[in-house]
Every structure is written in structure tokens, then in C-alpha cells.
């Protein structure tokens, strides 16, 4: 049986490490502060933001959510971001993506002052990532590195293949793996013979957004497989196929009307991988943990602790 890289355990460890840092900041004057901007009513985003706010609460981090309507304009959202930039008690600003189509997402992300950009999405922080300079790193990719390191998976000298080239996950994950001295390949929808390229991976990162796309023929025996996918399947036949008619999974589907599936086939990965991240309970918890790390680090920098 492969080893499970347990995201919930790593998240709890990171939260325990953060607690004294939050307490020290609070004792010194004020706790770290995070503002989350959630536009409209995107169901998955609402769940993510609720979990982010709850984790702030657990740690004693001040948080607030700003929830403008779906109809907001770029100018109105810019005004919200600029007001948050100016507030001294706010150390981190996160604008939950995706934004509605009428909003110019790049302009909004560029408006967040780089020192408060706890998502690591501002071009200044992306530049710092490429140059390997200290700055907030994108949370999901940073979480992947934590999972690998704390899971005892060697990275230096290994072959890493990242499937997906998004600005949020694929590109920064590839860069972080490169800084850890992996030999990195980034693949995407135009890559010829994707299974063959993936089979070269010692570390395979799937960040495509397509349920169970990575099947056994993509996975080298013994590889470490990191599944970033969070796909809610609403088609019962598809769920039955992916979970090979598992009675528990189908009962869960029948209760909820959907089931969560990663980008990696959940049965094939158990048969092929040496270690893997489950969905749920793998990468997901780390995204929030690393947001907390970035928020605390931002508060420390801004208060002169480091
Ligand atoms: N939407 C999905 N993932 C993320 C993330 O890491 N940050 C933000 N701001 N939005 C997201």
C-alpha cells in the first residue's frame, strides 16, 4: 500500500507552529489581520472563504470578509482594495477568484499592495518567486512543497512533472520545485503523449481541473502523486465509474447529490503510487494553512519583528 501524505495532519502541525507567533504579535500590540474579498455567490468560493475565516478564528488572527455583489465593476472593486491597502491593521488581502467576467482580474490583483499580497499573485511577488527572493508564495504551491518535505519525500535531483500551467498552481509549483533542485517539466493540453511524459515523473503534480484524468498509464510504479484537483461530480454514472461502484461513495453521492474527485483516478493511484495525497484531505488543507503562514509573516514584517 502506498503512503498517504496526510494534509490534515500537516495543516494541524503548521497551525500549532503559528499559534505562538500570533500570540507574540498580539502581546506586542495587535494580532495579524486578514481581509478576504468574496464577490457574489460562487458556491465553492463561499466554502473556501468560510474555511479561511474559521481558520483565522482558530488561530486568533483578526479577519473580516467583504462581500460585494456579483454586479460590481472593476472601479468599485479597485476602491475596496485600495481602502484595504491603506488600513494599518490589515496585514493580508485576499481577493477570492474567480471574479465575475465584467471585472478586470489582472488589474485587481495588481492593485493589492505587494506587502499585503498573501496570495503571492502580484507581479512583484511572482518576480520574487522566479528570482528566489523572500516574498509571499502562492499558497497551494507552497503547501505542496510542505507536504513533500514534511512527508520525507526527497525533491533534489528527482524528476518532477507538473500537469497544468495556471498562474495559481502550475507555474508557481514548477518554480518552487525547481528551487528545490528538481528537474521540472510543465505539461498542458497541447503536450504530445502526456501519459508517457507523466510516467517519467518521480513526483507527479496534477493541477488540471479534470476529474480523474490521471489514470494508471500516467503513473510510474512507486511515484509520488500530488493531486490538486477539487472537482465536484454531479453525474452519478460518472461517479460510479470513477469509484468502481463503491457502495460508500455512491451512498455519499445519493445523500449530497455530488461527490468530490481529484484530478487523479482514486483507485489507480493506490495501485501505482509510492505516496500520494488523497482528495479530500491532501493538498486542500495546506492551501489555507499556507495562507495563515503568509498572513502571520506579513504581520511580522510590517510590525518589524523580522
Ligand atoms: N481560488 C481558488 N484558489 C484560490 C487561491 O489560492 N486564492 C484566491 N484568491 N482565489 C482562489
Tab-separated table of C-alpha atoms and ligand atoms in Angstrom:
chain	number	residue	atom	x	y	z
A	1	UNK	CA	0.000	0.000	0.000
A	2	UNK	CA	1.309	3.492	-0.804
A	3	UNK	CA	1.925	6.063	1.877
A	4	UNK	CA	-0.781	8.689	2.303
A	5	UNK	CA	0.505	12.254	2.548
A	6	UNK	CA	-1.958	13.477	5.165
A	7	UNK	CA	-2.785	17.140	4.574
A	8	UNK	CA	-4.932	17.439	7.687
A	9	UNK	CA	-2.029	16.371	9.905
A	10	UNK	CA	0.444	18.731	8.236
A	11	UNK	CA	-2.083	21.561	8.457
A	12	UNK	CA	-2.520	20.925	12.196
A	13	UNK	CA	1.270	20.918	12.693
A	14	UNK	CA	1.601	24.230	10.831
A	15	UNK	CA	-1.240	25.760	12.858
A	16	UNK	CA	0.463	24.666	16.104
A	17	UNK	CA	3.690	26.303	14.937
A	18	UNK	CA	1.871	29.531	14.068
A	19	UNK	CA	-0.006	29.890	17.352
A	20	UNK	CA	2.894	31.255	19.449
A	21	UNK	CA	3.824	33.662	16.638
A	22	UNK	CA	0.253	35.002	16.582
A	23	UNK	CA	0.261	35.289	20.393
A	24	UNK	CA	3.570	37.159	20.339
A	25	UNK	CA	2.194	39.663	17.815
A	26	UNK	CA	-0.999	40.091	19.846
A	27	UNK	CA	1.033	40.659	23.027
A	28	UNK	CA	3.099	43.239	21.202
A	29	UNK	CA	0.079	45.306	20.191
A	30	UNK	CA	-2.333	43.621	17.820
A	31	UNK	CA	-2.924	40.239	16.180
A	32	UNK	CA	-2.346	39.725	12.446
A	33	UNK	CA	-5.281	40.865	10.290
A	34	UNK	CA	-6.618	39.274	7.101
A	35	UNK	CA	-9.284	40.747	4.803
A	36	UNK	CA	-10.986	38.428	2.341
A	37	UNK	CA	-12.985	39.871	-0.548
A	38	UNK	CA	-15.633	37.476	-1.857
A	39	UNK	CA	-17.599	38.787	-4.827
A	40	UNK	CA	-21.087	37.379	-5.490
A	41	UNK	CA	-22.287	33.865	-4.683
A	42	UNK	CA	-19.899	31.302	-6.142
A	43	UNK	CA	-20.732	28.153	-4.114
A	44	UNK	CA	-17.210	26.665	-3.996
A	45	UNK	CA	-15.670	30.084	-3.213
A	46	UNK	CA	-18.148	30.582	-0.371
A	47	UNK	CA	-16.999	27.292	1.198
A	48	UNK	CA	-13.299	28.173	0.763
A	49	UNK	CA	-13.767	31.630	2.283
A	50	UNK	CA	-15.781	30.273	5.223
A	51	UNK	CA	-12.928	27.836	5.960
A	52	UNK	CA	-10.323	30.615	5.692
A	53	UNK	CA	-12.228	32.820	8.152
A	54	UNK	CA	-12.762	29.883	10.527
A	55	UNK	CA	-9.042	29.045	10.500
A	56	UNK	CA	-8.223	32.697	11.310
A	57	UNK	CA	-10.607	32.431	14.241
A	58	UNK	CA	-8.926	29.184	15.472
A	59	UNK	CA	-5.537	30.898	15.457
A	60	UNK	CA	-6.558	34.259	16.917
A	61	UNK	CA	-5.954	36.111	13.640
A	62	UNK	CA	-8.293	39.071	13.112
A	63	UNK	CA	-10.329	38.568	9.947
A	64	UNK	CA	-13.076	40.235	8.026
A	65	UNK	CA	-14.877	39.325	4.840
A	66	UNK	CA	-16.146	41.890	2.382
A	67	UNK	CA	-18.906	40.560	0.147
A	68	UNK	CA	-19.792	42.910	-2.708
A	69	UNK	CA	-22.480	41.821	-5.203
A	70	UNK	CA	-21.847	39.943	-8.443
A	71	UNK	CA	-22.631	43.140	-10.389
A	72	UNK	CA	-19.605	45.057	-9.011
A	73	UNK	CA	-17.482	46.989	-11.524
A	74	UNK	CA	-13.692	46.954	-11.776
A	75	UNK	CA	-13.590	50.546	-10.454
A	76	UNK	CA	-15.731	49.700	-7.424
A	77	UNK	CA	-13.629	46.635	-6.577
A	78	UNK	CA	-10.441	48.668	-7.041
A	79	UNK	CA	-11.779	51.161	-4.478
A	80	UNK	CA	-12.322	48.325	-1.952
A	81	UNK	CA	-8.789	47.012	-2.474
A	82	UNK	CA	-7.207	50.469	-2.209
A	83	UNK	CA	-9.076	51.127	1.045
A	84	UNK	CA	-7.749	47.828	2.469
A	85	UNK	CA	-4.205	48.721	1.331
A	86	UNK	CA	-4.451	51.879	3.460
A	87	UNK	CA	-5.657	50.193	6.680
A	88	UNK	CA	-2.772	49.579	9.098
A	89	UNK	CA	-4.459	46.723	10.990
A	90	UNK	CA	-4.863	44.672	7.797
A	91	UNK	CA	-1.707	42.658	7.023
A	92	UNK	CA	-3.129	40.428	4.303
A	93	UNK	CA	-5.618	40.986	1.483
A	94	UNK	CA	-7.087	38.086	-0.458
A	95	UNK	CA	-9.462	38.608	-3.379
A	96	UNK	CA	-11.114	35.240	-3.910
A	97	UNK	CA	-11.002	34.053	-7.539
A	98	UNK	CA	-12.711	33.636	-9.927
A	99	UNK	CA	-14.146	37.144	-10.298
A	100	UNK	CA	-17.197	37.858	-12.462
A	101	UNK	CA	-16.435	38.338	-16.175
A	102	UNK	CA	-17.005	42.138	-16.211
A	103	UNK	CA	-14.172	42.607	-13.672
A	104	UNK	CA	-10.601	43.006	-14.912
A	105	UNK	CA	-8.967	40.373	-12.678
A	106	UNK	CA	-5.363	41.310	-13.548
A	107	UNK	CA	-5.977	44.985	-12.649
A	108	UNK	CA	-7.478	43.958	-9.304
A	109	UNK	CA	-4.616	41.609	-8.437
A	110	UNK	CA	-2.082	44.305	-9.382
A	111	UNK	CA	-3.838	46.802	-7.101
A	112	UNK	CA	-3.175	44.746	-3.948
A	113	UNK	CA	-0.073	46.238	-2.383
A	114	UNK	CA	2.701	43.587	-2.676
A	115	UNK	CA	3.441	43.652	1.087
A	116	UNK	CA	-0.157	42.563	1.823
A	117	UNK	CA	-0.468	40.152	-1.110
A	118	UNK	CA	-0.860	36.941	0.914
A	119	UNK	CA	-1.839	35.050	-2.259
A	120	UNK	CA	1.538	35.795	-3.886
A	121	UNK	CA	-0.262	36.772	-7.111
A	122	UNK	CA	1.097	40.328	-7.605
A	123	UNK	CA	3.682	40.526	-10.436
A	124	UNK	CA	6.263	41.824	-7.896
A	125	UNK	CA	5.821	38.675	-5.832
A	126	UNK	CA	5.759	36.450	-8.915
A	127	UNK	CA	9.061	38.096	-9.899
A	128	UNK	CA	10.432	37.441	-6.405
A	129	UNK	CA	9.404	33.796	-6.758
A	130	UNK	CA	11.258	33.464	-10.071
A	131	UNK	CA	14.330	35.199	-8.594
A	132	UNK	CA	14.047	33.037	-5.435
A	133	UNK	CA	13.871	36.126	-3.211
A	134	UNK	CA	11.844	36.233	0.039
A	135	UNK	CA	8.209	37.230	-0.593
A	136	UNK	CA	4.775	35.663	-0.113
A	137	UNK	CA	4.479	32.487	-2.177
A	138	UNK	CA	1.239	31.265	-3.783
A	139	UNK	CA	-0.475	29.173	-1.110
A	140	UNK	CA	-1.304	25.909	-2.898
A	141	UNK	CA	2.173	25.505	-4.457
A	142	UNK	CA	3.825	26.379	-1.124
A	143	UNK	CA	1.568	23.778	0.514
A	144	UNK	CA	2.704	21.133	-1.986
A	145	UNK	CA	6.341	21.739	-1.014
A	146	UNK	CA	5.438	21.496	2.708
A	147	UNK	CA	3.634	18.190	2.107
A	148	UNK	CA	6.622	16.761	0.250
A	149	UNK	CA	9.218	17.967	2.762
A	150	UNK	CA	7.287	17.017	5.879
A	151	UNK	CA	6.337	13.712	4.237
A	152	UNK	CA	10.046	12.905	3.807
A	153	UNK	CA	9.848	12.850	0.002
A	154	UNK	CA	13.209	13.845	-1.499
A	155	UNK	CA	12.941	16.543	-4.189
A	156	UNK	CA	16.530	17.427	-5.146
A	157	UNK	CA	17.642	15.567	-8.244
A	158	UNK	CA	14.219	13.987	-8.802
A	159	UNK	CA	12.175	14.268	-11.969
A	160	UNK	CA	9.028	16.398	-11.307
A	161	UNK	CA	6.233	16.677	-13.854
A	162	UNK	CA	3.560	19.329	-13.327
A	163	UNK	CA	0.383	18.876	-15.356
A	164	UNK	CA	-1.342	22.263	-15.707
A	165	UNK	CA	0.121	25.724	-16.324
A	166	UNK	CA	-2.167	28.020	-14.328
A	167	UNK	CA	-0.839	31.175	-12.662
A	168	UNK	CA	-2.307	29.990	-9.340
A	169	UNK	CA	-0.864	26.466	-9.192
A	170	UNK	CA	1.005	25.003	-12.182
A	171	UNK	CA	3.530	27.772	-12.919
A	172	UNK	CA	4.441	28.631	-9.301
A	173	UNK	CA	4.542	24.939	-8.291
A	174	UNK	CA	7.014	24.249	-11.105
A	175	UNK	CA	9.177	27.185	-9.999
A	176	UNK	CA	9.199	26.085	-6.339
A	177	UNK	CA	10.126	22.524	-7.340
A	178	UNK	CA	12.938	23.939	-9.478
A	179	UNK	CA	14.227	25.942	-6.478
A	180	UNK	CA	14.249	22.655	-4.551
A	181	UNK	CA	16.548	21.307	-7.310
A	182	UNK	CA	14.091	19.007	-9.067
A	183	UNK	CA	14.293	18.559	-12.830
A	184	UNK	CA	10.951	20.037	-13.814
A	185	UNK	CA	8.668	19.568	-16.805
A	186	UNK	CA	5.436	21.541	-17.204
A	187	UNK	CA	2.767	19.821	-19.323
A	188	UNK	CA	-0.550	21.053	-20.661
A	189	UNK	CA	-3.335	20.272	-23.107
A	190	UNK	CA	-1.022	20.573	-26.132
A	191	UNK	CA	1.687	18.249	-24.778
A	192	UNK	CA	2.042	15.226	-27.095
A	193	UNK	CA	1.811	11.807	-25.419
A	194	UNK	CA	1.036	13.171	-21.982
A	195	UNK	CA	0.940	9.721	-20.311
A	196	UNK	CA	4.498	8.974	-21.458
A	197	UNK	CA	5.797	12.305	-20.104
A	198	UNK	CA	3.977	11.767	-16.800
A	199	UNK	CA	5.413	8.258	-16.476
A	200	UNK	CA	8.895	9.821	-16.282
A	201	UNK	CA	7.925	11.573	-13.036
A	202	UNK	CA	9.255	10.693	-9.610
A	203	UNK	CA	6.927	13.468	-8.406
A	204	UNK	CA	3.746	13.989	-10.420
A	205	UNK	CA	1.661	17.097	-9.692
A	206	UNK	CA	-1.828	17.068	-11.216
A	207	UNK	CA	-3.395	20.542	-11.415
A	208	UNK	CA	-5.623	20.339	-14.461
A	209	UNK	CA	-9.169	20.621	-13.149
A	210	UNK	CA	-10.465	17.462	-14.853
A	211	UNK	CA	-11.893	14.719	-12.674
A	212	UNK	CA	-9.801	11.532	-12.524
A	213	UNK	CA	-7.954	12.378	-15.736
A	214	UNK	CA	-4.660	10.959	-14.462
A	215	UNK	CA	-5.124	7.207	-14.720
A	216	UNK	CA	-2.740	4.275	-14.165
A	217	UNK	CA	-0.970	4.714	-17.508
A	218	UNK	CA	0.223	8.188	-16.371
A	219	UNK	CA	1.773	6.952	-13.105
A	220	UNK	CA	5.176	5.291	-12.818
A	221	UNK	CA	5.162	2.489	-10.230
A	222	UNK	CA	6.276	3.989	-6.909
A	223	UNK	CA	5.942	7.654	-7.930
A	224	UNK	CA	4.773	10.350	-5.524
A	225	UNK	CA	1.477	11.750	-6.797
A	226	UNK	CA	0.196	15.147	-5.685
A	227	UNK	CA	-3.451	15.726	-6.597
A	228	UNK	CA	-4.502	19.386	-6.615
A	229	UNK	CA	-7.912	18.742	-8.210
A	230	UNK	CA	-11.197	19.596	-6.494
A	231	UNK	CA	-13.907	18.564	-8.919
A	232	UNK	CA	-17.489	18.198	-7.712
A	233	UNK	CA	-19.073	15.467	-9.848
A	234	UNK	CA	-22.840	15.680	-10.256
A	235	UNK	CA	-23.205	12.885	-12.809
A	236	UNK	CA	-23.982	9.668	-10.894
A	237	UNK	CA	-22.845	7.366	-13.729
A	238	UNK	CA	-19.503	9.150	-13.891
A	239	UNK	CA	-19.142	8.949	-10.089
A	240	UNK	CA	-19.967	5.216	-10.236
A	241	UNK	CA	-17.332	4.694	-12.939
A	242	UNK	CA	-14.628	6.665	-11.118
A	243	UNK	CA	-15.253	4.925	-7.787
A	244	UNK	CA	-15.847	1.467	-9.391
A	245	UNK	CA	-19.357	1.333	-7.903
A	246	UNK	CA	-18.066	1.735	-4.325
A	247	UNK	CA	-21.231	1.462	-2.164
A	248	UNK	CA	-19.940	4.047	0.383
A	249	UNK	CA	-19.110	6.614	-2.278
A	250	UNK	CA	-22.411	6.107	-4.059
A	251	UNK	CA	-24.338	6.347	-0.782
A	252	UNK	CA	-22.499	9.615	-0.091
A	253	UNK	CA	-23.335	10.805	-3.631
A	254	UNK	CA	-27.008	9.957	-3.089
A	255	UNK	CA	-27.070	11.950	0.171
A	256	UNK	CA	-25.336	15.048	-1.213
A	257	UNK	CA	-26.094	14.990	-4.942
A	258	UNK	CA	-22.380	15.281	-5.742
A	259	UNK	CA	-19.024	13.771	-4.883
A	260	UNK	CA	-15.578	15.351	-4.691
A	261	UNK	CA	-12.986	13.870	-7.053
A	262	UNK	CA	-9.396	14.939	-7.640
A	263	UNK	CA	-7.591	15.117	-10.977
A	264	UNK	CA	-6.132	11.655	-10.293
A	265	UNK	CA	-8.053	8.403	-10.553
A	266	UNK	CA	-8.564	7.483	-6.871
A	267	UNK	CA	-8.314	3.703	-7.387
A	268	UNK	CA	-5.416	3.652	-9.884
A	269	UNK	CA	-3.265	5.911	-7.693
A	270	UNK	CA	-3.475	3.450	-4.785
A	271	UNK	CA	-2.303	0.647	-7.072
A	272	UNK	CA	0.584	2.554	-8.698
A	273	UNK	CA	1.917	5.311	-6.415
A	274	UNK	CA	4.536	5.032	-3.673
A	275	UNK	CA	2.967	8.008	-1.878
A	276	UNK	CA	0.001	10.201	-2.718
A	277	UNK	CA	-2.269	12.979	-1.481
A	278	UNK	CA	-5.909	11.918	-1.054
A	279	UNK	CA	-8.865	14.059	-2.116
A	280	UNK	CA	-10.222	15.325	0.195
A	281	UNK	CA	-7.590	15.650	2.926
A	282	UNK	CA	-4.425	16.131	0.866
A	283	UNK	CA	-3.441	19.434	-0.721
A	284	UNK	CA	-6.680	21.287	0.172
A	285	UNK	CA	-5.968	21.839	3.893
A	286	UNK	CA	-2.470	23.124	3.046
A	287	UNK	CA	-3.787	25.990	0.898
A	288	UNK	CA	-5.439	27.508	3.952
A	289	UNK	CA	-2.505	26.688	6.250
A	290	UNK	CA	-0.092	28.497	3.929
A	291	UNK	CA	-2.451	31.485	3.719
A	292	UNK	CA	-2.167	31.684	7.502
A	293	UNK	CA	1.651	31.406	7.254
A	294	UNK	CA	1.719	34.258	4.726
A	295	UNK	CA	-0.592	36.405	6.866
A	296	UNK	CA	1.478	35.911	10.024
A	297	UNK	CA	4.738	36.532	8.133
A	298	UNK	CA	3.268	39.715	6.645
A	299	UNK	CA	2.216	40.926	10.110
A	300	UNK	CA	5.701	40.162	11.462
A	301	UNK	CA	7.373	42.078	8.647
A	302	UNK	CA	5.008	45.013	8.969
A	303	UNK	CA	5.433	45.199	12.750
A	304	UNK	CA	9.217	44.958	12.480
A	305	UNK	CA	9.520	41.540	14.166
A	306	UNK	CA	11.547	40.249	11.215
B	1	LIG	N1	-9.469	30.491	-5.939
B	1	LIG	C1	-9.005	29.210	-5.934
B	1	LIG	N2	-7.810	29.131	-5.298
B	1	LIG	C2	-7.529	30.384	-4.878
B	1	LIG	C3	-6.427	30.932	-4.155
B	1	LIG	O1	-5.469	30.256	-3.766
B	1	LIG	N3	-6.504	32.276	-3.920
B	1	LIG	C4	-7.549	33.044	-4.353
B	1	LIG	N4	-7.511	34.357	-4.094
B	1	LIG	N5	-8.571	32.559	-5.037
B	1	LIG	C5	-8.554	31.234	-5.297
